CSV table of C-alpha atoms in Angstrom, one decimal:
chain,number,residue,atom,x,y,z
A,1,ASP,CA,16.8,-8.0,9.0
A,2,GLY,CA,15.0,-4.7,8.9
A,3,GLY,CA,12.0,-4.6,8.3
A,4,ILE,CA,8.3,-3.9,9.6
A,5,THR,CA,6.5,-5.5,12.4
A,6,GLN,CA,2.7,-5.0,12.8
A,7,SER,CA,1.0,-7.0,15.9
A,8,PRO,CA,-1.8,-8.9,16.5
A,9,LYS,CA,-1.7,-10.7,12.4
A,10,TYR,CA,-5.3,-10.8,13.3
A,11,LEU,CA,-7.9,-8.5,15.8
A,12,PHE,CA,-11.3,-8.3,17.8
A,13,ARG,CA,-12.9,-6.1,18.8
A,14,LYS,CA,-16.7,-5.7,20.5
A,15,GLU,CA,-18.9,-2.9,19.7
A,16,GLY,CA,-17.9,-0.2,21.4
A,17,GLN,CA,-14.8,-0.8,22.4
A,18,ASN,CA,-10.8,0.6,21.4
A,19,VAL,CA,-8.3,-1.3,20.5
A,20,THR,CA,-4.4,0.0,19.7
A,21,LEU,CA,-2.3,-1.9,16.8
A,22,SER,CA,1.1,-1.6,16.9
A,23,CYS,CA,3.5,-0.3,14.5
A,24,GLU,CA,7.5,-0.9,14.7
A,25,GLN,CA,10.1,-0.3,12.7
A,26,ASN,CA,13.6,-1.3,13.1
A,27,LEU,CA,15.0,1.6,9.5
A,28,ASN,CA,16.0,4.2,11.0
A,29,HIS,CA,12.9,5.5,8.5
A,30,ASP,CA,11.3,9.5,10.0
A,31,ALA,CA,7.9,9.0,7.6
A,32,MET,CA,5.3,6.5,9.1
A,33,TYR,CA,2.4,5.8,7.2
A,34,TRP,CA,-1.6,4.0,8.5
A,35,TYR,CA,-3.4,2.9,5.6
A,36,ARG,CA,-7.1,1.3,5.1
A,37,GLN,CA,-7.6,-1.7,2.9
A,38,ASP,CA,-11.2,-2.9,2.4
A,39,PRO,CA,-12.2,-5.4,-0.4
A,40,GLY,CA,-12.6,-3.7,-3.9
A,41,GLN,CA,-11.3,-0.9,-2.5
A,42,GLY,CA,-7.7,0.4,-3.3
A,43,LEU,CA,-5.4,1.5,-0.1
A,44,ARG,CA,-6.3,4.8,1.4
A,45,LEU,CA,-4.4,6.7,4.2
A,46,ILE,CA,-5.1,6.5,7.7
A,47,TYR,CA,-2.5,9.0,9.2
A,48,TYR,CA,0.4,9.5,8.6
A,49,SER,CA,3.6,11.0,10.5
A,50,GLN,CA,7.5,12.7,8.6
A,51,ILE,CA,8.9,13.5,12.2
A,52,VAL,CA,8.2,12.0,15.9
A,53,ASN,CA,5.9,13.8,17.6
A,54,ASP,CA,4.2,15.5,15.1
A,55,PHE,CA,1.7,13.9,13.1
A,56,GLN,CA,-1.3,14.8,10.2
A,57,LYS,CA,-4.7,13.5,9.3
A,58,GLY,CA,-5.2,11.7,5.8
A,59,ASP,CA,-7.9,10.8,3.9
A,60,ILE,CA,-10.2,9.0,6.5
A,61,ALA,CA,-8.7,9.9,9.6
A,62,GLU,CA,-12.4,10.3,11.5
A,63,GLY,CA,-12.9,7.3,14.8
A,64,TYR,CA,-8.9,6.9,14.8
A,65,SER,CA,-6.2,8.2,16.6
A,66,VAL,CA,-2.2,7.5,16.4
A,67,SER,CA,0.9,8.6,18.3
A,68,ARG,CA,4.5,9.5,17.2
A,69,GLU,CA,5.7,9.7,20.9
A,70,LYS,CA,9.4,6.9,19.2
A,71,LYS,CA,10.9,7.5,15.7
A,72,GLU,CA,10.6,3.1,16.1
A,73,SER,CA,7.1,3.6,16.7
A,74,PHE,CA,3.7,4.6,15.5
A,75,PRO,CA,0.7,3.0,16.8
A,76,LEU,CA,-3.5,3.3,16.1
A,77,THR,CA,-6.2,3.7,17.9
A,78,VAL,CA,-9.4,2.1,16.4
A,79,THR,CA,-12.3,4.6,18.7
A,80,SER,CA,-15.9,2.9,19.1
A,81,ALA,CA,-16.4,6.0,16.7
A,82,GLN,CA,-15.0,4.3,13.7
A,83,LYS,CA,-18.9,3.2,12.3
A,84,ASN,CA,-17.1,0.4,10.6
A,85,PRO,CA,-13.6,-0.4,11.9
A,86,THR,CA,-13.5,-4.3,10.1
A,87,ALA,CA,-10.7,-4.1,7.6
A,88,PHE,CA,-7.4,-5.1,7.6
A,89,TYR,CA,-4.7,-2.1,7.8
A,90,LEU,CA,-1.2,-1.9,6.7
A,91,CYS,CA,2.0,0.2,8.4
A,92,ALA,CA,4.4,2.1,5.8
A,93,SER,CA,7.2,3.3,7.0
A,94,SER,CA,10.0,5.3,3.9
A,95,ILE,CA,13.0,8.2,4.3
A,96,VAL,CA,11.6,11.5,3.9
A,97,ASP,CA,12.0,11.8,0.2
A,98,SER,CA,8.8,12.5,-2.7
A,99,ASN,CA,10.3,9.1,-4.7
A,100,GLN,CA,11.5,6.2,-2.3
A,101,PRO,CA,9.7,3.5,-2.0
A,102,GLN,CA,7.6,2.8,1.7
A,103,HIS,CA,7.6,-0.6,2.8
A,104,PHE,CA,5.1,-2.2,4.4
A,105,GLY,CA,4.2,-4.0,7.3
A,106,ASP,CA,1.9,-7.9,7.4
A,107,GLY,CA,-0.9,-6.0,8.0
A,108,THR,CA,-3.9,-6.9,11.5
A,109,ARG,CA,-6.6,-8.0,10.1
A,110,LEU,CA,-8.9,-6.2,12.7
A,111,SER,CA,-13.2,-8.0,13.2
A,112,ILE,CA,-15.7,-6.8,14.8
A,113,LEU,CA,-17.6,-9.7,17.3
B,1,LYS,CA,-13.7,8.5,-11.7
B,2,ASN,CA,-10.9,7.7,-10.0
B,3,GLU,CA,-7.2,8.9,-10.2
B,4,VAL,CA,-5.6,5.9,-10.6
B,5,GLU,CA,-8.0,2.6,-12.6
B,6,GLN,CA,-5.8,-0.9,-12.9
B,7,SER,CA,-6.9,-2.8,-15.2
B,8,PRO,CA,-7.9,-5.8,-15.9
B,9,GLN,CA,-8.9,-6.2,-12.2
B,10,ASN,CA,-9.1,-10.1,-12.5
B,11,LEU,CA,-6.5,-12.2,-15.1
B,12,THR,CA,-6.2,-15.9,-14.9
B,13,ALA,CA,-2.7,-17.2,-17.4
B,14,GLN,CA,-1.4,-19.8,-18.0
B,15,GLU,CA,2.0,-21.7,-16.6
B,16,GLY,CA,4.3,-19.9,-19.2
B,17,GLU,CA,2.6,-16.8,-20.1
B,18,PHE,CA,3.8,-13.6,-21.1
B,19,ILE,CA,1.4,-11.2,-19.1
B,20,THR,CA,0.9,-7.4,-18.8
B,21,ILE,CA,-1.5,-5.0,-16.5
B,22,ASN,CA,-2.5,-1.9,-17.0
B,23,CYS,CA,-2.5,1.5,-15.2
B,24,SER,CA,-3.5,5.2,-16.0
B,25,TYR,CA,-3.7,7.9,-14.0
B,26,SER,CA,-4.8,11.2,-14.1
B,27,VAL,CA,-2.9,13.7,-11.4
B,28,GLY,CA,0.4,15.0,-11.7
B,29,ILE,CA,3.0,12.6,-10.8
B,30,SER,CA,6.8,12.3,-9.4
B,31,ALA,CA,6.9,8.8,-9.0
B,32,LEU,CA,4.6,6.2,-9.8
B,33,HIS,CA,5.6,2.2,-7.8
B,34,TRP,CA,4.2,-1.4,-8.4
B,35,LEU,CA,3.5,-3.0,-5.4
B,36,GLN,CA,2.8,-7.0,-4.8
B,37,GLN,CA,0.5,-8.5,-1.8
B,38,HIS,CA,0.0,-11.9,-1.7
B,39,PRO,CA,-2.5,-13.7,-0.2
B,40,GLY,CA,-1.0,-13.8,3.7
B,41,GLY,CA,-1.5,-9.7,3.3
B,42,GLY,CA,1.9,-8.2,3.5
B,43,ILE,CA,2.7,-5.7,0.4
B,44,VAL,CA,6.7,-5.5,-1.4
B,45,SER,CA,7.0,-3.0,-3.0
B,46,LEU,CA,8.5,-4.0,-6.6
B,47,PHE,CA,9.4,-0.9,-8.3
B,48,MET,CA,9.3,3.3,-9.1
B,49,LEU,CA,9.2,4.6,-11.7
B,50,SER,CA,8.9,8.5,-12.6
B,51,SER,CA,10.1,7.4,-16.1
B,52,GLY,CA,10.9,5.3,-18.9
B,53,LYS,CA,11.3,1.6,-18.5
B,54,LYS,CA,13.3,-0.5,-15.2
B,55,LYS,CA,14.0,-4.5,-15.6
B,56,HIS,CA,14.3,-6.7,-12.9
B,57,GLY,CA,14.5,-11.1,-12.8
B,58,ARG,CA,11.6,-12.0,-15.0
B,59,LEU,CA,9.5,-8.2,-14.0
B,60,ILE,CA,9.5,-5.6,-16.3
B,61,ALA,CA,7.5,-2.1,-15.5
B,62,THR,CA,7.6,1.0,-18.1
B,63,ILE,CA,6.4,4.1,-18.3
B,64,ASN,CA,4.8,7.3,-20.3
B,65,ILE,CA,4.8,10.4,-19.2
B,66,GLN,CA,2.7,12.0,-21.5
B,67,GLU,CA,-0.2,9.7,-21.6
B,68,LYS,CA,-0.2,9.2,-17.4
B,69,HIS,CA,-0.3,5.5,-18.5
B,70,SER,CA,2.3,2.5,-17.1
B,71,SER,CA,2.0,-1.0,-17.7
B,72,LEU,CA,3.6,-4.7,-15.5
B,73,HIS,CA,4.4,-7.4,-18.1
B,74,ILE,CA,6.1,-10.5,-16.3
B,75,THR,CA,7.5,-12.4,-18.8
B,76,ALA,CA,7.1,-16.7,-18.6
B,77,SER,CA,4.4,-16.4,-15.3
B,78,HIS,CA,4.6,-19.1,-12.7
B,79,PRO,CA,1.8,-19.6,-10.0
B,80,ARG,CA,3.9,-18.6,-8.2
B,81,ASP,CA,3.7,-15.1,-9.0
B,82,SER,CA,-0.3,-14.9,-8.1
B,83,ALA,CA,-0.5,-11.9,-5.8
B,84,VAL,CA,-2.5,-8.6,-6.5
B,85,TYR,CA,-0.8,-6.3,-8.1
B,86,ILE,CA,-1.4,-2.6,-7.2
B,87,CYS,CA,0.1,0.7,-9.2
B,88,ALA,CA,0.2,3.6,-6.6
B,89,VAL,CA,1.4,7.3,-7.9
B,90,ARG,CA,3.2,9.5,-5.7
B,91,HIS,CA,2.2,13.2,-6.2
B,92,SER,CA,3.9,16.0,-7.8
B,93,GLY,CA,3.8,19.5,-5.8
B,94,GLY,CA,2.3,19.6,-2.5
B,95,SER,CA,0.4,16.6,-1.3
B,96,ASN,CA,4.4,14.7,-2.4
B,97,TYR,CA,3.9,12.4,0.6
B,98,LYS,CA,0.8,11.2,-0.6
B,99,LEU,CA,0.1,7.9,-2.4
B,100,THR,CA,-2.6,7.1,-4.5
B,101,PHE,CA,-3.9,3.7,-4.3
B,102,GLY,CA,-5.7,1.2,-7.7
B,103,LYS,CA,-7.5,-1.5,-6.6
B,104,GLY,CA,-5.0,-3.8,-7.9
B,105,THR,CA,-5.2,-6.5,-10.5
B,106,LEU,CA,-6.1,-10.6,-8.8
B,107,LEU,CA,-3.6,-12.6,-11.1
B,108,THR,CA,-3.6,-16.1,-11.1
B,109,VAL,CA,-1.5,-18.3,-12.8
B,110,ASN,CA,-2.2,-21.8,-13.4
B,111,PRO,CA,0.8,-24.6,-13.7
């Protein structure tokens, strides 16, 4: 079955550490996205990529970095510069077409120790 | 003011009741999505609308482009419908990659 796999489901980080969240898709989608979800707020776009080796900042990119070396993979690194990293992170993918739905992973919950 | 507003924020219903969740938006859009998020966190796309009405099983979604308003209806609600329902709009024009999300409506259906 095609889909999006995020790992791990739960992640703990110590203060000052970088941590990388994995997102893999086998849907052959060109576009991939990272969102952050906080209680009481809508999802907010961190980064997106519409093609391999290219990505753009979303609305809240500060303190995050991404890479897109393969079509299937779009890892997100939460750096120590992100002052409030505790949140639920969702990865999504879609074909590059303005009216196609995005497919979401099951998310990674990141907490600071 | 948020670009996407949902109401109500929380909704509790008895099994079998007809449920309506509303979404209003203030930007130009090319499409509107209704999403379902279960307690584990994963999100499933329910509908994508650019006009009119769509139906899938007990779920019905409508959109009025002129009034910038959409509704999601659930007929004969069931406890397994309990989830967060999220409205998201895809912007028209140059930002058409971007989805703006509402804060979600938490639906609880009691047996």
